[in-house]
Tab-separated table of N, CA and C in Angstrom:
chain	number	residue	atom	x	y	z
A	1	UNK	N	436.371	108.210	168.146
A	1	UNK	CA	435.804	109.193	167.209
A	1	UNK	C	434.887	108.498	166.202
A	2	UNK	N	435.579	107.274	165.950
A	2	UNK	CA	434.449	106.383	164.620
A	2	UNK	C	432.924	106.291	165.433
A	3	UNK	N	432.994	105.841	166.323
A	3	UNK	CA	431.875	105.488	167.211
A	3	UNK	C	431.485	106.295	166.946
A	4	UNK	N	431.852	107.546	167.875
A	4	UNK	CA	430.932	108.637	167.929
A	4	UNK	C	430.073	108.913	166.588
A	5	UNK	N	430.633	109.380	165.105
A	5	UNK	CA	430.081	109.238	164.375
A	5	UNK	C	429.255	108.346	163.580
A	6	UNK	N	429.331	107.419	163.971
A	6	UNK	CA	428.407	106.119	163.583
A	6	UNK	C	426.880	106.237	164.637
A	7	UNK	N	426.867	106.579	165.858
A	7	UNK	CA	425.700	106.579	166.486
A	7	UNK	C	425.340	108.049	166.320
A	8	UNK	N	425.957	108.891	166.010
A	8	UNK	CA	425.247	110.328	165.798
A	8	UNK	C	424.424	109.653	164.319
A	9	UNK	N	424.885	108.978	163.334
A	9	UNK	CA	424.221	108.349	161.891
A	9	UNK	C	423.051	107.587	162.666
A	10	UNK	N	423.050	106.632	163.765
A	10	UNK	CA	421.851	106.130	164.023
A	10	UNK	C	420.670	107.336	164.764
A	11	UNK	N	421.400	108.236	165.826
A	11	UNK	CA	420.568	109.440	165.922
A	11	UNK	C	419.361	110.266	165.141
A	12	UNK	N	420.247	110.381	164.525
A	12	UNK	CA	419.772	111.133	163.401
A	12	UNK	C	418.660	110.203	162.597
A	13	UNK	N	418.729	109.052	162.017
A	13	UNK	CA	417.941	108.549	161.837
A	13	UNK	C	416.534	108.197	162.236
A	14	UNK	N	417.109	107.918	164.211
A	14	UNK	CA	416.052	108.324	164.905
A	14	UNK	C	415.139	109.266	165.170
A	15	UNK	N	415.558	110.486	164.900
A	15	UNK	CA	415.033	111.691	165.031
A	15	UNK	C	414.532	111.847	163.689
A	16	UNK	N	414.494	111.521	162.401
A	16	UNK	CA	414.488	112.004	161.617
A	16	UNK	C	412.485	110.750	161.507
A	17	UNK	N	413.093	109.562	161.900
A	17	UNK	CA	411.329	108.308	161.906
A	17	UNK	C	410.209	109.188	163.373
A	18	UNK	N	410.717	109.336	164.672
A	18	UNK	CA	410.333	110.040	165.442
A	18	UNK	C	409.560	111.664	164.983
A	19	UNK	N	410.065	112.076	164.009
A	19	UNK	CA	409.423	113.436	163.415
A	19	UNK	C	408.403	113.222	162.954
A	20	UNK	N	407.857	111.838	162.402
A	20	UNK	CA	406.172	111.748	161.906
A	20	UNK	C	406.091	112.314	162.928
A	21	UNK	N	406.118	112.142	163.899
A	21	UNK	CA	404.705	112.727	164.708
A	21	UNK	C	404.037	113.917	165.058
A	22	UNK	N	405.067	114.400	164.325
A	22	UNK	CA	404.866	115.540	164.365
A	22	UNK	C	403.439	116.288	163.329
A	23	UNK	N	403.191	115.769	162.770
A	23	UNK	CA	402.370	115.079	161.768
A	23	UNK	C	401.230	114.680	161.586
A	24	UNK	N	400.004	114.624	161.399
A	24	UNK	CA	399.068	113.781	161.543
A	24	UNK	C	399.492	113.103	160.313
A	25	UNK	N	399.109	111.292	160.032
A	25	UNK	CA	399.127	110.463	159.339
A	25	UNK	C	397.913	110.789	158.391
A	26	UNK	N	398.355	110.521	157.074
A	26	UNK	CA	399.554	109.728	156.483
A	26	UNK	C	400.684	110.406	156.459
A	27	UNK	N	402.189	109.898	156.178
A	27	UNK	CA	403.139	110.117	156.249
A	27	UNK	C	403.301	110.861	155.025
A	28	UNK	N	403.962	111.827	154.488
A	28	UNK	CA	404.451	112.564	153.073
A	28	UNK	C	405.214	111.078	152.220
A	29	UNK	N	405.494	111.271	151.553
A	29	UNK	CA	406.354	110.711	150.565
A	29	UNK	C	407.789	110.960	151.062
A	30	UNK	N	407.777	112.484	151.015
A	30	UNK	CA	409.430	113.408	151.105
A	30	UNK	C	409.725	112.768	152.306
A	31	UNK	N	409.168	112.037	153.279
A	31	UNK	CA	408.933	111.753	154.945
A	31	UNK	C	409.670	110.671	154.386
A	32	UNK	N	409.040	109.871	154.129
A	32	UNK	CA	409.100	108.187	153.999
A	32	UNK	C	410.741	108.171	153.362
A	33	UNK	N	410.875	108.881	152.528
A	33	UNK	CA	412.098	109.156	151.558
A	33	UNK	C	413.265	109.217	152.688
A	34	UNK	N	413.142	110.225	153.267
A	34	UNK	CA	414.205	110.706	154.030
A	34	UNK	C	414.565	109.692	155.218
A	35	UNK	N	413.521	109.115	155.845
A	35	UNK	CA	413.322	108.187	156.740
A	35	UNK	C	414.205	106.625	156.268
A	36	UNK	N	414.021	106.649	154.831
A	36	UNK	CA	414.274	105.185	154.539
A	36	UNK	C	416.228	105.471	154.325
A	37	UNK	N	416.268	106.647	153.075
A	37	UNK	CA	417.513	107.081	153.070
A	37	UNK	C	418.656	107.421	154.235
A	38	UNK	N	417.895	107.852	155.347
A	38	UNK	CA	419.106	107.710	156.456
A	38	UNK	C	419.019	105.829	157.251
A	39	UNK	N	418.253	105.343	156.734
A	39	UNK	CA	418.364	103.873	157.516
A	39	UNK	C	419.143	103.347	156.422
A	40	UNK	N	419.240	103.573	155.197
A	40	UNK	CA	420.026	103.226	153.689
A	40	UNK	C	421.302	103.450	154.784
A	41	UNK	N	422.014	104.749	154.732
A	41	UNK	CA	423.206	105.281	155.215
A	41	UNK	C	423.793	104.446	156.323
A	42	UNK	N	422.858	104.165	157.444
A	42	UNK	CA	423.217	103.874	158.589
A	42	UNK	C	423.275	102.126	158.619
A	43	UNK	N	423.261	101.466	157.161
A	43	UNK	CA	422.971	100.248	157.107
A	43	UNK	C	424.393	99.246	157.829
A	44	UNK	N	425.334	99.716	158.176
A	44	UNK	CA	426.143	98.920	159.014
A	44	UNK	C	426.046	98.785	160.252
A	45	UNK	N	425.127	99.891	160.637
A	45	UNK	CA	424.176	99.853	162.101
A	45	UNK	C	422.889	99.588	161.885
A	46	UNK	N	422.726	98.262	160.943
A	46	UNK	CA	421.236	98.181	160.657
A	46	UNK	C	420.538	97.583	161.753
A	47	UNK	N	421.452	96.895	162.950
A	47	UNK	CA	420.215	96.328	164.448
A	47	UNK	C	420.008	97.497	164.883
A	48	UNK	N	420.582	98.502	165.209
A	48	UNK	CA	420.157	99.735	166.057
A	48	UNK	C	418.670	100.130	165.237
A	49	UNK	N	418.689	100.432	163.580
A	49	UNK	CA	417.771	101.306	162.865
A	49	UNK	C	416.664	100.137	163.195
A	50	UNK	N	416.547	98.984	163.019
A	50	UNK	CA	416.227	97.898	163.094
A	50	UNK	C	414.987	97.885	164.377
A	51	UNK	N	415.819	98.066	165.207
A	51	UNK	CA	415.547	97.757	166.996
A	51	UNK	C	414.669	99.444	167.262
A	52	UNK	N	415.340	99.850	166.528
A	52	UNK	CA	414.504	101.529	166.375
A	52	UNK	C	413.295	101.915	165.992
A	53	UNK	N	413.172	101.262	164.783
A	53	UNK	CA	411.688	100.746	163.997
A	53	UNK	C	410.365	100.176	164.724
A	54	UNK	N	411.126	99.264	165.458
A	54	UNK	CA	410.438	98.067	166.388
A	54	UNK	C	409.787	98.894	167.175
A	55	UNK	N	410.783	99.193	168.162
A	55	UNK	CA	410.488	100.305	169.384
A	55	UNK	C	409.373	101.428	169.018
A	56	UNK	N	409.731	101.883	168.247
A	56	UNK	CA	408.750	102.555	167.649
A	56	UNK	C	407.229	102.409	166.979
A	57	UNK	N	407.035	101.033	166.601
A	57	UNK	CA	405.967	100.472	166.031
A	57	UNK	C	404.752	99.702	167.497
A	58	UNK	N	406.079	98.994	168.402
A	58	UNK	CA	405.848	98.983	170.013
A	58	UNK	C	404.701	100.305	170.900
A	59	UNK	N	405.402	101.269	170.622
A	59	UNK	CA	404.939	102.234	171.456
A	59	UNK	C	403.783	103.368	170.818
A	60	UNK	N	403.832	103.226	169.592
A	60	UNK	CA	403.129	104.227	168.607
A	60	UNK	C	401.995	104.081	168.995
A	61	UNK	N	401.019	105.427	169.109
A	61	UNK	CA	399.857	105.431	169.005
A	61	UNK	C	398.548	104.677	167.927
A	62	UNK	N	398.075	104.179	168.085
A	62	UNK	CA	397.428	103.545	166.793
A	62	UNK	C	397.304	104.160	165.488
A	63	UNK	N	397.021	105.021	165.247
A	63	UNK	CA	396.896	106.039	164.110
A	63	UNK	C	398.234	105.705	163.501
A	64	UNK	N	399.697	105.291	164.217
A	64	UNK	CA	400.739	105.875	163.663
A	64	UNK	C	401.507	103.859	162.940
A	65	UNK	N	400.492	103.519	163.603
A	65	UNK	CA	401.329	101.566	163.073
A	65	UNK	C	401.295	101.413	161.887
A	66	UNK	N	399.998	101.556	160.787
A	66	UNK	CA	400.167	101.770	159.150
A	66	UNK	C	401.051	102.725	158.945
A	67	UNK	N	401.822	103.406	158.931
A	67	UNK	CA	402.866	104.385	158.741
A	67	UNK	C	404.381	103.415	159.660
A	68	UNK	N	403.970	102.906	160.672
A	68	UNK	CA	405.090	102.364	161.092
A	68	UNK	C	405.600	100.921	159.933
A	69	UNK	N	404.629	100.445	159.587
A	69	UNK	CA	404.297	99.218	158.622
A	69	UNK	C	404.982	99.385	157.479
A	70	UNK	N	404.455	101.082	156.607
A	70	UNK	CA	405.174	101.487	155.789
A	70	UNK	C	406.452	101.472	156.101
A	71	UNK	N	406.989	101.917	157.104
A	71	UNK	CA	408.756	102.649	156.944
A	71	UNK	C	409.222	101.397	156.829
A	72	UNK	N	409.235	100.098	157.755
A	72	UNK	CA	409.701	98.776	157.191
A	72	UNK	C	409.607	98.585	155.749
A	73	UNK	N	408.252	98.030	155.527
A	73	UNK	CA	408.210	98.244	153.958
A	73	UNK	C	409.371	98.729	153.051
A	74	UNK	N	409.308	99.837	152.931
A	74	UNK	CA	410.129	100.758	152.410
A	74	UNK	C	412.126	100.912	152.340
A	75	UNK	N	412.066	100.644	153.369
A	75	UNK	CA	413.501	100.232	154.205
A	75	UNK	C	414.206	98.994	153.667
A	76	UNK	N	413.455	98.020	153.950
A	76	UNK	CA	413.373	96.430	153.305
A	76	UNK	C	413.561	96.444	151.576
A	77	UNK	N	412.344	97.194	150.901
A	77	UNK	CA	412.589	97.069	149.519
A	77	UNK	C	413.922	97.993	148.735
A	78	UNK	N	414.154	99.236	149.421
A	78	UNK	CA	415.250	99.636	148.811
A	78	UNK	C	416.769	99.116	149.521
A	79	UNK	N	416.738	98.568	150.393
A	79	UNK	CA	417.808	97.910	150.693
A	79	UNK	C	417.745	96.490	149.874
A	80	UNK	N	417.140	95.981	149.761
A	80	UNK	CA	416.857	94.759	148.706
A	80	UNK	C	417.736	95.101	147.018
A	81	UNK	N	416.945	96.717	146.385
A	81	UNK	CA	417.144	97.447	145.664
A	81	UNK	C	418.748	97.662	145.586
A	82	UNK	N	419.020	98.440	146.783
A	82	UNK	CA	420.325	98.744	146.541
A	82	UNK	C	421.146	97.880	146.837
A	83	UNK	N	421.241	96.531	147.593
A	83	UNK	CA	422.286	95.784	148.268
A	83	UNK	C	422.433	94.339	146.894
A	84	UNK	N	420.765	94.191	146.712
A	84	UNK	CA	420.223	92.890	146.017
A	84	UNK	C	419.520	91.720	147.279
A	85	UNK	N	418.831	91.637	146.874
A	85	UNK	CA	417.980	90.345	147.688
A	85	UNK	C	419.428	89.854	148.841
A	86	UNK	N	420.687	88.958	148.534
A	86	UNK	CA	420.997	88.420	149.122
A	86	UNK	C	421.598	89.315	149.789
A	87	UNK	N	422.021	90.064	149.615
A	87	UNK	CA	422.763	91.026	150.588
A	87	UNK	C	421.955	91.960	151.499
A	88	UNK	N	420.841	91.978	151.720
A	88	UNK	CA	420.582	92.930	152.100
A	88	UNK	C	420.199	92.376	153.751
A	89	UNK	N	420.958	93.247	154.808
A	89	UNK	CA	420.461	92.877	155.871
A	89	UNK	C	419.447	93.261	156.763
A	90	UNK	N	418.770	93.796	156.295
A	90	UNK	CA	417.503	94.293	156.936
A	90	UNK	C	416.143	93.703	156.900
A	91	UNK	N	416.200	92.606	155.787
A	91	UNK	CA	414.838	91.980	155.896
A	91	UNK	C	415.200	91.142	156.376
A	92	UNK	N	416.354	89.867	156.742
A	92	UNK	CA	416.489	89.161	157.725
A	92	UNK	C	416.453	89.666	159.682
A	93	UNK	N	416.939	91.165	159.231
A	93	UNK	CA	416.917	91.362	160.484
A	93	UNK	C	415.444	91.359	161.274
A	94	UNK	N	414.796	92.332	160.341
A	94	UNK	CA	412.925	92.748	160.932
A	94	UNK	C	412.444	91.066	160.568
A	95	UNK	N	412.568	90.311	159.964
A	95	UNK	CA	412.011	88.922	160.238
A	95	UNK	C	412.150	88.141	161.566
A	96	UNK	N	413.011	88.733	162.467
A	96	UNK	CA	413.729	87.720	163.381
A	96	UNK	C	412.417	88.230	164.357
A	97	UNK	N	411.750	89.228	164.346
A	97	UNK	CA	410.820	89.694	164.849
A	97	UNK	C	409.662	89.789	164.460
A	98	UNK	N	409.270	89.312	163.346
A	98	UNK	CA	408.481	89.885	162.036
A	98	UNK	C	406.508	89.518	163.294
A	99	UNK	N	406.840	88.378	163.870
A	99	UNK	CA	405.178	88.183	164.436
A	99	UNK	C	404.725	89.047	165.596
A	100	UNK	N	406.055	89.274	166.835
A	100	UNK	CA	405.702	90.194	167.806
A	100	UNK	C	405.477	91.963	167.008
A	101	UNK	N	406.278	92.109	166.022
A	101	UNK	CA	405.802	93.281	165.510
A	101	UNK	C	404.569	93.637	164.923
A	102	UNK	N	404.210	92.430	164.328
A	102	UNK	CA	402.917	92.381	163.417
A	102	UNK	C	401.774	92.260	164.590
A	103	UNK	N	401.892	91.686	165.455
A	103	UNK	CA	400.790	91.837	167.101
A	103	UNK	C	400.945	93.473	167.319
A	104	UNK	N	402.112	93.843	167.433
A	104	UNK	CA	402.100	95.087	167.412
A	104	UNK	C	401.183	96.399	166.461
A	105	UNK	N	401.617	95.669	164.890
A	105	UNK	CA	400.952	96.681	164.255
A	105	UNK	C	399.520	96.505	164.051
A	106	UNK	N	398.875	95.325	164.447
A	106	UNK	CA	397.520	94.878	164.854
A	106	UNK	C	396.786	95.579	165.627
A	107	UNK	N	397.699	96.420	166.364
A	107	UNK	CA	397.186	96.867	167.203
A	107	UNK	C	396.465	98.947	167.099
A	108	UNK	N	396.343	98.783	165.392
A	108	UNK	CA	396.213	99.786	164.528
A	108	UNK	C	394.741	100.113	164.933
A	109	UNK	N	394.236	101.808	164.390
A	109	UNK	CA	392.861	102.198	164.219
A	109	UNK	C	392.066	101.529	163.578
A	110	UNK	N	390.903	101.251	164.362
A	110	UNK	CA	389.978	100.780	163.702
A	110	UNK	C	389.681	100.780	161.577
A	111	UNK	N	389.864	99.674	161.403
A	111	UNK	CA	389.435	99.996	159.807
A	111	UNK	C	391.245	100.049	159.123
A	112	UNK	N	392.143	100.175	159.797
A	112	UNK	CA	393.720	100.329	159.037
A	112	UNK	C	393.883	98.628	159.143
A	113	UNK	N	393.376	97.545	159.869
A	113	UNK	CA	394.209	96.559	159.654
A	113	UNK	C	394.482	95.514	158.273
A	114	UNK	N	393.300	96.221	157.323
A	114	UNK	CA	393.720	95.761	156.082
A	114	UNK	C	394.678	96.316	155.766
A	115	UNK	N	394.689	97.322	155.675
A	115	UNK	CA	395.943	97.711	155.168
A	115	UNK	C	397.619	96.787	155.606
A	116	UNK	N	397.313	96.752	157.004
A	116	UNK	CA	398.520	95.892	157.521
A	116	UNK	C	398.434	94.438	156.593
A	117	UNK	N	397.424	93.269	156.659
A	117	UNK	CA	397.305	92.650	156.007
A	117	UNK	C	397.217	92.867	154.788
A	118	UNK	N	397.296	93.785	153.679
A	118	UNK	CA	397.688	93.784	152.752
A	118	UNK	C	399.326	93.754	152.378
A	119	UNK	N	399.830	94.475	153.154
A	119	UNK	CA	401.599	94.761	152.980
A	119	UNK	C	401.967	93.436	153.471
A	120	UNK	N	400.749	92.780	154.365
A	120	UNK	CA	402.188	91.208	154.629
A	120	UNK	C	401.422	90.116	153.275
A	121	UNK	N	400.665	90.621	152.976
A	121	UNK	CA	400.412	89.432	151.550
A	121	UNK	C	401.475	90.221	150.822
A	122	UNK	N	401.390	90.963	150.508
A	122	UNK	CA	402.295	91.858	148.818
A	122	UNK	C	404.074	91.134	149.417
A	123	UNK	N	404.349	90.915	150.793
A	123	UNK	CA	405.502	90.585	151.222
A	123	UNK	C	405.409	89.305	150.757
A	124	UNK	N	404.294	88.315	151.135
A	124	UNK	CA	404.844	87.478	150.909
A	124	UNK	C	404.859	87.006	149.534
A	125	UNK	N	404.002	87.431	148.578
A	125	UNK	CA	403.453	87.075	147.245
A	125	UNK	C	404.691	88.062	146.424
A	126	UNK	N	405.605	88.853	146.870
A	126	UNK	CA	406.798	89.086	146.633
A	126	UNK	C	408.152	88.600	146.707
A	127	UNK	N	407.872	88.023	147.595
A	127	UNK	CA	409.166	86.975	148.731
A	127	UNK	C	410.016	88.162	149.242
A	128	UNK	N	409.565	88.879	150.036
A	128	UNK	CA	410.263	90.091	150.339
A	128	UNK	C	411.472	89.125	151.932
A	129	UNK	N	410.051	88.446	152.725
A	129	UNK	CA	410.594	87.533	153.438
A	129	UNK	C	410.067	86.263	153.216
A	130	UNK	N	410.539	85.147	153.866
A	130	UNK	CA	410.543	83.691	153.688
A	130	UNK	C	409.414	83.655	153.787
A	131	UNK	N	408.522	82.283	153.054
A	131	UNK	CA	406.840	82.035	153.342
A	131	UNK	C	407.031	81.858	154.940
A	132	UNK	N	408.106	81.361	156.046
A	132	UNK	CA	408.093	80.483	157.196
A	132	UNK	C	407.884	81.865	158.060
A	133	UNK	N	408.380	82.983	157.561
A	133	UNK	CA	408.211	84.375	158.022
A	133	UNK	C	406.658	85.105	158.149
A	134	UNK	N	405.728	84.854	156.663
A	134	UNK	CA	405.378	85.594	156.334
A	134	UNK	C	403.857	84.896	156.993
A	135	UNK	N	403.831	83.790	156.779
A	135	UNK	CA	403.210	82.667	156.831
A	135	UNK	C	402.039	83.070	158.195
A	136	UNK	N	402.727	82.976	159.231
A	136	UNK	CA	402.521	83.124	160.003
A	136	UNK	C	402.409	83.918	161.001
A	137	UNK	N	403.164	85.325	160.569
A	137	UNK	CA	402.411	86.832	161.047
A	137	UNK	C	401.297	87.217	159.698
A	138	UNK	N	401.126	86.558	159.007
A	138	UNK	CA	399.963	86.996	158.234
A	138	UNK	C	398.577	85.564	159.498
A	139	UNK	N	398.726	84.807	159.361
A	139	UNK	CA	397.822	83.864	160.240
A	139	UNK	C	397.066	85.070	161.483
A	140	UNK	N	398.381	85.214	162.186
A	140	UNK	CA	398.093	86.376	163.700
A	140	UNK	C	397.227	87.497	163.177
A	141	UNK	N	397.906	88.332	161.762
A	141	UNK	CA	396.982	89.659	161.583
A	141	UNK	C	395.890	88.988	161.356
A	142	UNK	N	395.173	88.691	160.849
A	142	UNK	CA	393.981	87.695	160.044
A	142	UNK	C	393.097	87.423	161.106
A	143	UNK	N	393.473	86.860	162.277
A	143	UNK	CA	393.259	85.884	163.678
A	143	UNK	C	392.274	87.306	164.379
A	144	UNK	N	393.363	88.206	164.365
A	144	UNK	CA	393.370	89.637	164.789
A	144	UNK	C	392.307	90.437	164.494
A	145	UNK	N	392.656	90.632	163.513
A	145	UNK	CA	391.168	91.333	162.462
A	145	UNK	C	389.926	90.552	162.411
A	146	UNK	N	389.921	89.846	162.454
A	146	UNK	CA	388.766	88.820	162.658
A	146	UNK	C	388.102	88.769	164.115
A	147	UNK	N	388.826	88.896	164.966
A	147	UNK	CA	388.418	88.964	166.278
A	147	UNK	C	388.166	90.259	166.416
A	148	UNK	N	388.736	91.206	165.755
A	148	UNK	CA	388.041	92.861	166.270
A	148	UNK	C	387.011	92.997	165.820
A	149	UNK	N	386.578	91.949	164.221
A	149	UNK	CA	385.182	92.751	163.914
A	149	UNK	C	384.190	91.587	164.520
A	150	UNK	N	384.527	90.544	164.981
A	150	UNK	CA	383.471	89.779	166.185
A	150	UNK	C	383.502	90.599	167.062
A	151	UNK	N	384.403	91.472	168.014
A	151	UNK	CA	383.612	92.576	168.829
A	151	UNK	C	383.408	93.643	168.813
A	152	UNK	N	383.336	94.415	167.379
A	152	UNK	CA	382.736	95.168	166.620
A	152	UNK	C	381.088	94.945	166.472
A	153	UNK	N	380.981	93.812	166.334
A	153	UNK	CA	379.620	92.842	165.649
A	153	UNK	C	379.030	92.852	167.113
A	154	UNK	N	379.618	92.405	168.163
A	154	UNK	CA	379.125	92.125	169.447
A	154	UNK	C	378.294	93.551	169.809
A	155	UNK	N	379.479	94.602	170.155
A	155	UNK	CA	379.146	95.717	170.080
A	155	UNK	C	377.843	96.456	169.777
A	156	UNK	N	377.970	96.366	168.354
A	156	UNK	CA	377.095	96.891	167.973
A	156	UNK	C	375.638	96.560	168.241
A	157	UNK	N	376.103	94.812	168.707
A	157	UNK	CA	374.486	94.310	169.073
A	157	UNK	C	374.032	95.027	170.449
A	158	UNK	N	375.027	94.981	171.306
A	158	UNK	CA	374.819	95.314	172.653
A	158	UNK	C	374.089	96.952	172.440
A	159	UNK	N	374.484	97.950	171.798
A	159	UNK	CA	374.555	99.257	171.441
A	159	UNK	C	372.624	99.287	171.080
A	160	UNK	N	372.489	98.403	170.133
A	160	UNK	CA	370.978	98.164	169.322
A	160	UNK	C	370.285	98.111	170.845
A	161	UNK	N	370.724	96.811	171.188
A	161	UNK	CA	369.611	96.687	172.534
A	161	UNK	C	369.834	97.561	173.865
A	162	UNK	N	370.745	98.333	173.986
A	162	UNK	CA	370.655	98.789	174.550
A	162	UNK	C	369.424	100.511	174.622
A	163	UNK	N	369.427	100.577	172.932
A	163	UNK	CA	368.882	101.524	172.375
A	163	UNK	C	367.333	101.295	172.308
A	164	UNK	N	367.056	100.066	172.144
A	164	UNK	CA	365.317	99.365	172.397
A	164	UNK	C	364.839	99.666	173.876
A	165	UNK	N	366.255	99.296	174.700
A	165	UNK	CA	366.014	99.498	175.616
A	165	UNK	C	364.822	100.650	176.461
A	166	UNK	N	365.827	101.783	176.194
A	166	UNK	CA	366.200	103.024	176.526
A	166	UNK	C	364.745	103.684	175.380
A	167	UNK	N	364.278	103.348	174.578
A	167	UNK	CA	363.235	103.692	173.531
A	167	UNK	C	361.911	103.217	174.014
A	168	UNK	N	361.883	102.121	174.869
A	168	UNK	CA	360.587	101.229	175.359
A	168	UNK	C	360.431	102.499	176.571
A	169	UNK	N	361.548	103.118	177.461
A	169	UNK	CA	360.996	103.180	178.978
A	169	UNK	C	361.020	104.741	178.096
């Protein structure tokens, strides 16, 4: 019976981060609230909410990874909030993953990846996680963003000449 009620608490949680989508982005506030407060609740099943997040940031449509970025965020600081820095197990947990996720949320709409690189500076210039954490999924986003607007830049050259092209004949 405990079980049972302990994964109906991770359920629910699930269903409750899964409902952005319902949504076009940005996320509400009241969203983010409710989202963070049942991962608060469910914090003795924090690998499931954890592994849930992930999965979710994994598979999300681009539009939806700055919003996936947020709910970590969010999750992390009030568990910090409510537990205290050392207790809190959720920013050790999303660290154990922190670079394949951040490839992940790299993988955002055109023009959102500052935003991603902003939340992992404010992390680390916070110490939300370790510099050895932060360090180096900030390197990847950076790497990332930098390489989209070299073929952004490419792009656009190809686009020009293709347009001289097409203007000469």
């Amino acid at each position: 019976l405990h079980h049972f009620c302990v994964m109906e608490r991770v359920e629910e949680f699930k269903k409750e981060l899964l409902s952005i989508y319902e949504t076009r982005p940005p996320v509400s506030k009241t969203k983010m609230s409710a989202i963070t407060k049942l991962a608060i609740r469910s914090v003795k099943h924090y690998k499931h909410v954890v592994q849930i997040v992930e999965k979710m940031i994994a598979k999300c449509r681009s539009d939806y990874k700055v919003p996936g970025c947020y709910v970590i965020d969010s999750i992390v600081r009030q568990s910090r909030q409510k537990f205290g820095a050392d207790n809190d197990v959720y920013g050790p947990r999303f660290a154990k993953n922190l670079l394949t996720t951040t490839r992940n949320l790299m993988q955002c709409s055109a023009g959102d990846e500052e935003n991603i690189v902003r939340v992992l500076t404010l992390w680390q210039s916070k110490q939300i996680f370790r510099d050895d954490v932060t360090k180096p999924a900030l390197a990847v986003a950076k790497e990332i963003s930098e390489e989209n607007k070299a073929a952004d830049e490419s792009l656009r050259q190809v686009l020009l000449v293709s347009v001289l092209i097409l203007v000469r004949y």
